[in-house]
């Protein structure tokens, strides 16, 4: 009988310590390793997505202007994101791509900085340059960069002019982004896309 009581006692689970959850296995809790792996996967997903855009459009800025911000409101909703991917025939897990650009979660629209931080920072450098040199007067800026009489600017001419004027960013990358036609040259109407790409500066000038 003493042996039987001992068997029953050993089969009885021990009571959970006070304040702990007996119903949730410890293995379910996120660990530093699982969190870092998730962050790494999101980073890889974002870079894969940007590589696809550069393959299709030459730059993420150009893809943003042509395919992901059709309303020209400087925002891209989930539905616009899906439409842009379909337009470019981007294959893969679109939800995974969205999540990689929005790692904190949520369905808030994307801004261009979420889309490609590197190209967004280059655009911000150019915005600061336009204020410093031309007080963000885009008509005067186009004249100063193009040499007044030029209707178009090639990548090489654009980069040379901006270097002469002191721009410290990546002029060629910016040219690829503004080249809506993909012809290797930009005209004034391409340059004027900056009015919607940099709405705060444009609003400050109008005010």
PDB file of N, CA and C in Angstrom, residues 12-79:
ATOM      1  N   UNK A  12       1.231  12.666  -9.876  1.00  0.00           N
ATOM      2  CA  UNK A  12       0.507  13.930  -9.718  1.00  0.00           C
ATOM      3  C   UNK A  12       1.416  15.089 -10.093  1.00  0.00           C
ATOM      4  N   UNK A  13       1.004  15.941 -11.088  1.00  0.00           N
ATOM      5  CA  UNK A  13       1.876  17.056 -11.491  1.00  0.00           C
ATOM      6  C   UNK A  13       2.078  18.048 -10.375  1.00  0.00           C
ATOM      7  N   UNK A  14       3.241  18.609 -10.307  1.00  0.00           N
ATOM      8  CA  UNK A  14       3.535  19.605  -9.279  1.00  0.00           C
ATOM      9  C   UNK A  14       2.764  20.873  -9.559  1.00  0.00           C
ATOM     10  N   UNK A  15       2.359  21.572  -8.532  1.00  0.00           N
ATOM     11  CA  UNK A  15       1.607  22.820  -8.680  1.00  0.00           C
ATOM     12  C   UNK A  15       2.508  23.881  -9.278  1.00  0.00           C
ATOM     13  N   UNK A  16       1.907  24.699 -10.135  1.00  0.00           N
ATOM     14  CA  UNK A  16       2.680  25.779 -10.766  1.00  0.00           C
ATOM     15  C   UNK A  16       3.039  26.811  -9.737  1.00  0.00           C
ATOM     16  N   UNK A  17       4.250  27.363  -9.800  1.00  0.00           N
ATOM     17  CA  UNK A  17       4.641  28.440  -8.870  1.00  0.00           C
ATOM     18  C   UNK A  17       3.682  29.606  -8.982  1.00  0.00           C
ATOM     19  N   UNK A  18       3.481  30.254  -7.851  1.00  0.00           N
ATOM     20  CA  UNK A  18       2.580  31.412  -7.815  1.00  0.00           C
ATOM     21  C   UNK A  18       3.033  32.466  -8.808  1.00  0.00           C
ATOM     22  N   UNK A  19       2.062  33.013  -9.610  1.00  0.00           N
ATOM     23  CA  UNK A  19       2.370  34.082 -10.559  1.00  0.00           C
ATOM     24  C   UNK A  19       2.783  33.586 -11.914  1.00  0.00           C
ATOM     25  N   UNK A  20       2.957  32.245 -12.104  1.00  0.00           N
ATOM     26  CA  UNK A  20       3.357  31.731 -13.416  1.00  0.00           C
ATOM     27  C   UNK A  20       2.154  31.188 -14.138  1.00  0.00           C
ATOM     28  N   UNK A  21       2.237  31.012 -15.437  1.00  0.00           N
ATOM     29  CA  UNK A  21       1.154  30.478 -16.246  1.00  0.00           C
ATOM     30  C   UNK A  21       1.451  29.027 -16.553  1.00  0.00           C
ATOM     31  N   UNK A  22       0.652  28.125 -15.977  1.00  0.00           N
ATOM     32  CA  UNK A  22       0.901  26.708 -16.169  1.00  0.00           C
ATOM     33  C   UNK A  22       0.460  26.249 -17.539  1.00  0.00           C
ATOM     34  N   UNK A  23      -0.438  27.035 -18.210  1.00  0.00           N
ATOM     35  CA  UNK A  23      -1.016  26.590 -19.472  1.00  0.00           C
ATOM     36  C   UNK A  23      -0.184  26.965 -20.687  1.00  0.00           C
ATOM     37  N   UNK A  24       0.780  27.864 -20.551  1.00  0.00           N
ATOM     38  CA  UNK A  24       1.586  28.324 -21.685  1.00  0.00           C
ATOM     39  C   UNK A  24       2.996  27.771 -21.593  1.00  0.00           C
ATOM     40  N   UNK A  25       3.379  26.880 -22.511  1.00  0.00           N
ATOM     41  CA  UNK A  25       4.750  26.342 -22.462  1.00  0.00           C
ATOM     42  C   UNK A  25       5.774  27.449 -22.610  1.00  0.00           C
ATOM     43  N   UNK A  26       6.884  27.307 -21.903  1.00  0.00           N
ATOM     44  CA  UNK A  26       7.922  28.334 -21.966  1.00  0.00           C
ATOM     45  C   UNK A  26       8.483  28.477 -23.366  1.00  0.00           C
ATOM     46  N   UNK A  27       8.437  27.366 -24.155  1.00  0.00           N
ATOM     47  CA  UNK A  27       9.013  27.416 -25.495  1.00  0.00           C
ATOM     48  C   UNK A  27       8.246  28.341 -26.420  1.00  0.00           C
ATOM     49  N   UNK A  28       7.001  28.712 -26.063  1.00  0.00           N
ATOM     50  CA  UNK A  28       6.204  29.602 -26.900  1.00  0.00           C
ATOM     51  C   UNK A  28       6.624  31.057 -26.765  1.00  0.00           C
ATOM     52  N   UNK A  29       7.269  31.392 -25.693  1.00  0.00           N
ATOM     53  CA  UNK A  29       7.670  32.784 -25.476  1.00  0.00           C
ATOM     54  C   UNK A  29       8.767  33.151 -26.458  1.00  0.00           C
ATOM     55  N   UNK A  30       8.716  34.383 -27.057  1.00  0.00           N
ATOM     56  CA  UNK A  30       9.760  34.787 -27.997  1.00  0.00           C
ATOM     57  C   UNK A  30      11.108  34.878 -27.317  1.00  0.00           C
ATOM     58  N   UNK A  31      12.125  34.393 -27.940  1.00  0.00           N
ATOM     59  CA  UNK A  31      13.481  34.445 -27.414  1.00  0.00           C
ATOM     60  C   UNK A  31      14.276  35.476 -28.193  1.00  0.00           C
ATOM     61  N   UNK A  32      15.380  35.968 -27.636  1.00  0.00           N
ATOM     62  CA  UNK A  32      16.210  36.911 -28.403  1.00  0.00           C
ATOM     63  C   UNK A  32      16.628  36.352 -29.747  1.00  0.00           C
ATOM     64  N   UNK A  33      16.860  35.029 -29.815  1.00  0.00           N
ATOM     65  CA  UNK A  33      17.277  34.421 -31.081  1.00  0.00           C
ATOM     66  C   UNK A  33      16.158  34.488 -32.103  1.00  0.00           C
ATOM     67  N   UNK A  34      14.894  34.140 -31.684  1.00  0.00           N
ATOM     68  CA  UNK A  34      13.784  34.150 -32.638  1.00  0.00           C
ATOM     69  C   UNK A  34      13.479  35.562 -33.103  1.00  0.00           C
ATOM     70  N   UNK A  35      13.599  36.544 -32.214  1.00  0.00           N
ATOM     71  CA  UNK A  35      13.357  37.935 -32.603  1.00  0.00           C
ATOM     72  C   UNK A  35      14.408  38.393 -33.613  1.00  0.00           C
ATOM     73  N   UNK A  36      15.675  38.064 -33.361  1.00  0.00           N
ATOM     74  CA  UNK A  36      16.738  38.486 -34.285  1.00  0.00           C
ATOM     75  C   UNK A  36      16.581  37.801 -35.641  1.00  0.00           C
ATOM     76  N   UNK A  37      16.118  36.537 -35.630  1.00  0.00           N
ATOM     77  CA  UNK A  37      15.889  35.841 -36.893  1.00  0.00           C
ATOM     78  C   UNK A  37      14.768  36.494 -37.687  1.00  0.00           C
ATOM     79  N   UNK A  38      13.721  36.925 -36.983  1.00  0.00           N
ATOM     80  CA  UNK A  38      12.608  37.605 -37.658  1.00  0.00           C
ATOM     81  C   UNK A  38      13.078  38.905 -38.281  1.00  0.00           C
ATOM     82  N   UNK A  39      13.858  39.671 -37.526  1.00  0.00           N
ATOM     83  CA  UNK A  39      14.379  40.938 -38.034  1.00  0.00           C
ATOM     84  C   UNK A  39      15.268  40.692 -39.250  1.00  0.00           C
ATOM     85  N   UNK A  40      16.093  39.629 -39.182  1.00  0.00           N
ATOM     86  CA  UNK A  40      16.978  39.314 -40.302  1.00  0.00           C
ATOM     87  C   UNK A  40      16.171  38.935 -41.541  1.00  0.00           C
ATOM     88  N   UNK A  41      15.119  38.129 -41.349  1.00  0.00           N
ATOM     89  CA  UNK A  41      14.275  37.736 -42.482  1.00  0.00           C
ATOM     90  C   UNK A  41      13.597  38.947 -43.108  1.00  0.00           C
ATOM     91  N   UNK A  42      13.130  39.870 -42.252  1.00  0.00           N
ATOM     92  CA  UNK A  42      12.476  41.070 -42.777  1.00  0.00           C
ATOM     93  C   UNK A  42      13.454  41.911 -43.581  1.00  0.00           C
ATOM     94  N   UNK A  43      14.697  42.026 -43.096  1.00  0.00           N
ATOM     95  CA  UNK A  43      15.698  42.789 -43.820  1.00  0.00           C
ATOM     96  C   UNK A  43      16.018  42.164 -45.170  1.00  0.00           C
ATOM     97  N   UNK A  44      16.124  40.840 -45.194  1.00  0.00           N
ATOM     98  CA  UNK A  44      16.379  40.140 -46.454  1.00  0.00           C
ATOM     99  C   UNK A  44      15.202  40.325 -47.405  1.00  0.00           C
ATOM    100  N   UNK A  45      13.976  40.247 -46.875  1.00  0.00           N
ATOM    101  CA  UNK A  45      12.785  40.427 -47.710  1.00  0.00           C
ATOM    102  C   UNK A  45      12.725  41.810 -48.318  1.00  0.00           C
ATOM    103  N   UNK A  46      13.057  42.832 -47.530  1.00  0.00           N
ATOM    104  CA  UNK A  46      13.038  44.200 -48.041  1.00  0.00           C
ATOM    105  C   UNK A  46      14.079  44.389 -49.141  1.00  0.00           C
ATOM    106  N   UNK A  47      15.266  43.834 -48.949  1.00  0.00           N
ATOM    107  CA  UNK A  47      16.311  43.981 -49.965  1.00  0.00           C
ATOM    108  C   UNK A  47      15.965  43.215 -51.237  1.00  0.00           C
ATOM    109  N   UNK A  48      15.337  42.045 -51.094  1.00  0.00           N
ATOM    110  CA  UNK A  48      14.883  41.306 -52.280  1.00  0.00           C
ATOM    111  C   UNK A  48      13.867  42.125 -53.066  1.00  0.00           C
ATOM    112  N   UNK A  49      12.946  42.761 -52.347  1.00  0.00           N
ATOM    113  CA  UNK A  49      11.914  43.567 -52.993  1.00  0.00           C
ATOM    114  C   UNK A  49      12.540  44.751 -53.723  1.00  0.00           C
ATOM    115  N   UNK A  50      13.465  45.446 -53.077  1.00  0.00           N
ATOM    116  CA  UNK A  50      14.116  46.600 -53.715  1.00  0.00           C
ATOM    117  C   UNK A  50      14.940  46.168 -54.924  1.00  0.00           C
ATOM    118  N   UNK A  51      15.568  45.007 -54.829  1.00  0.00           N
ATOM    119  CA  UNK A  51      16.332  44.506 -55.973  1.00  0.00           C
ATOM    120  C   UNK A  51      15.412  44.249 -57.165  1.00  0.00           C
ATOM    121  N   UNK A  52      14.223  43.743 -56.907  1.00  0.00           N
ATOM    122  CA  UNK A  52      13.251  43.509 -57.982  1.00  0.00           C
ATOM    123  C   UNK A  52      12.834  44.836 -58.617  1.00  0.00           C
ATOM    124  N   UNK A  53      12.626  45.868 -57.794  1.00  0.00           N
ATOM    125  CA  UNK A  53      12.227  47.177 -58.325  1.00  0.00           C
ATOM    126  C   UNK A  53      13.339  47.768 -59.194  1.00  0.00           C
ATOM    127  N   UNK A  54      14.582  47.651 -58.745  1.00  0.00           N
ATOM    128  CA  UNK A  54      15.698  48.190 -59.529  1.00  0.00           C
ATOM    129  C   UNK A  54      15.855  47.423 -60.842  1.00  0.00           C
ATOM    130  N   UNK A  55      15.585  46.131 -60.793  1.00  0.00           N
ATOM    131  CA  UNK A  55      15.649  45.327 -62.010  1.00  0.00           C
ATOM    132  C   UNK A  55      14.572  45.773 -63.004  1.00  0.00           C
ATOM    133  N   UNK A  56      13.372  46.096 -62.485  1.00  0.00           N
ATOM    134  CA  UNK A  56      12.249  46.454 -63.359  1.00  0.00           C
ATOM    135  C   UNK A  56      12.295  47.911 -63.813  1.00  0.00           C
ATOM    136  N   UNK A  57      12.688  48.814 -62.888  1.00  0.00           N
ATOM    137  CA  UNK A  57      12.566  50.248 -63.158  1.00  0.00           C
ATOM    138  C   UNK A  57      13.870  51.026 -63.107  1.00  0.00           C
ATOM    139  N   UNK A  58      14.944  50.416 -62.670  1.00  0.00           N
ATOM    140  CA  UNK A  58      16.218  51.123 -62.612  1.00  0.00           C
ATOM    141  C   UNK A  58      16.486  51.789 -61.286  1.00  0.00           C
ATOM    142  N   UNK A  59      15.439  52.172 -60.580  1.00  0.00           N
ATOM    143  CA  UNK A  59      15.588  52.757 -59.237  1.00  0.00           C
ATOM    144  C   UNK A  59      14.261  52.628 -58.499  1.00  0.00           C
ATOM    145  N   UNK A  60      14.349  52.635 -57.178  1.00  0.00           N
ATOM    146  CA  UNK A  60      13.127  52.542 -56.368  1.00  0.00           C
ATOM    147  C   UNK A  60      12.320  53.836 -56.452  1.00  0.00           C
ATOM    148  N   UNK A  61      12.986  54.975 -56.606  1.00  0.00           N
ATOM    149  CA  UNK A  61      12.272  56.241 -56.721  1.00  0.00           C
ATOM    150  C   UNK A  61      11.410  56.254 -57.985  1.00  0.00           C
ATOM    151  N   UNK A  62      11.957  55.766 -59.065  1.00  0.00           N
ATOM    152  CA  UNK A  62      11.198  55.737 -60.313  1.00  0.00           C
ATOM    153  C   UNK A  62       9.999  54.790 -60.187  1.00  0.00           C
ATOM    154  N   UNK A  63      10.202  53.625 -59.550  1.00  0.00           N
ATOM    155  CA  UNK A  63       9.093  52.696 -59.325  1.00  0.00           C
ATOM    156  C   UNK A  63       8.025  53.326 -58.438  1.00  0.00           C
ATOM    157  N   UNK A  64       8.452  54.053 -57.416  1.00  0.00           N
ATOM    158  CA  UNK A  64       7.511  54.731 -56.518  1.00  0.00           C
ATOM    159  C   UNK A  64       6.645  55.716 -57.303  1.00  0.00           C
ATOM    160  N   UNK A  65       7.273  56.532 -58.123  1.00  0.00           N
ATOM    161  CA  UNK A  65       6.538  57.565 -58.870  1.00  0.00           C
ATOM    162  C   UNK A  65       5.587  56.959 -59.896  1.00  0.00           C
ATOM    163  N   UNK A  66       6.021  55.915 -60.577  1.00  0.00           N
ATOM    164  CA  UNK A  66       5.229  55.361 -61.680  1.00  0.00           C
ATOM    165  C   UNK A  66       4.204  54.325 -61.240  1.00  0.00           C
ATOM    166  N   UNK A  67       4.524  53.563 -60.188  1.00  0.00           N
ATOM    167  CA  UNK A  67       3.711  52.381 -59.901  1.00  0.00           C
ATOM    168  C   UNK A  67       3.070  52.332 -58.514  1.00  0.00           C
ATOM    169  N   UNK A  68       3.637  53.005 -57.528  1.00  0.00           N
ATOM    170  CA  UNK A  68       3.163  52.811 -56.160  1.00  0.00           C
ATOM    171  C   UNK A  68       2.535  54.051 -55.526  1.00  0.00           C
ATOM    172  N   UNK A  69       2.664  55.196 -56.160  1.00  0.00           N
ATOM    173  CA  UNK A  69       2.037  56.418 -55.635  1.00  0.00           C
ATOM    174  C   UNK A  69       1.205  57.062 -56.744  1.00  0.00           C
ATOM    175  N   UNK A  70       0.232  56.320 -57.284  1.00  0.00           N
ATOM    176  CA  UNK A  70      -0.526  56.842 -58.427  1.00  0.00           C
ATOM    177  C   UNK A  70      -1.363  58.063 -58.087  1.00  0.00           C
ATOM    178  N   UNK A  71      -1.801  58.173 -56.830  1.00  0.00           N
ATOM    179  CA  UNK A  71      -2.618  59.314 -56.429  1.00  0.00           C
ATOM    180  C   UNK A  71      -1.770  60.551 -56.171  1.00  0.00           C
ATOM    181  N   UNK A  72      -0.434  60.375 -56.229  1.00  0.00           N
ATOM    182  CA  UNK A  72       0.504  61.476 -56.002  1.00  0.00           C
ATOM    183  C   UNK A  72       0.267  62.160 -54.658  1.00  0.00           C
ATOM    184  N   UNK A  73       0.024  61.332 -53.665  1.00  0.00           N
ATOM    185  CA  UNK A  73      -0.201  61.861 -52.326  1.00  0.00           C
ATOM    186  C   UNK A  73       0.931  61.573 -51.371  1.00  0.00           C
ATOM    187  N   UNK A  74       2.052  61.066 -51.901  1.00  0.00           N
ATOM    188  CA  UNK A  74       3.245  60.731 -51.107  1.00  0.00           C
ATOM    189  C   UNK A  74       3.001  59.579 -50.145  1.00  0.00           C
ATOM    190  N   UNK A  75       1.947  58.779 -50.405  1.00  0.00           N
ATOM    191  CA  UNK A  75       1.623  57.627 -49.575  1.00  0.00           C
ATOM    192  C   UNK A  75       1.245  56.457 -50.472  1.00  0.00           C
ATOM    193  N   UNK A  76       1.457  55.247 -49.971  1.00  0.00           N
ATOM    194  CA  UNK A  76       1.095  54.039 -50.714  1.00  0.00           C
ATOM    195  C   UNK A  76       0.339  53.099 -49.775  1.00  0.00           C
ATOM    196  N   UNK A  77      -0.945  52.894 -50.058  1.00  0.00           N
ATOM    197  CA  UNK A  77      -1.760  52.002 -49.242  1.00  0.00           C
ATOM    198  C   UNK A  77      -1.462  50.545 -49.587  1.00  0.00           C
ATOM    199  N   UNK A  78      -2.027  49.637 -48.806  1.00  0.00           N
ATOM    200  CA  UNK A  78      -1.835  48.209 -49.088  1.00  0.00           C
ATOM    201  C   UNK A  78      -2.377  47.841 -50.465  1.00  0.00           C
ATOM    202  N   UNK A  79      -3.550  48.351 -50.798  1.00  0.00           N
ATOM    203  CA  UNK A  79      -4.146  48.004 -52.090  1.00  0.00           C
ATOM    204  C   UNK A  79      -3.310  48.582 -53.238  1.00  0.00           C
TER     205      UNK A  79
END
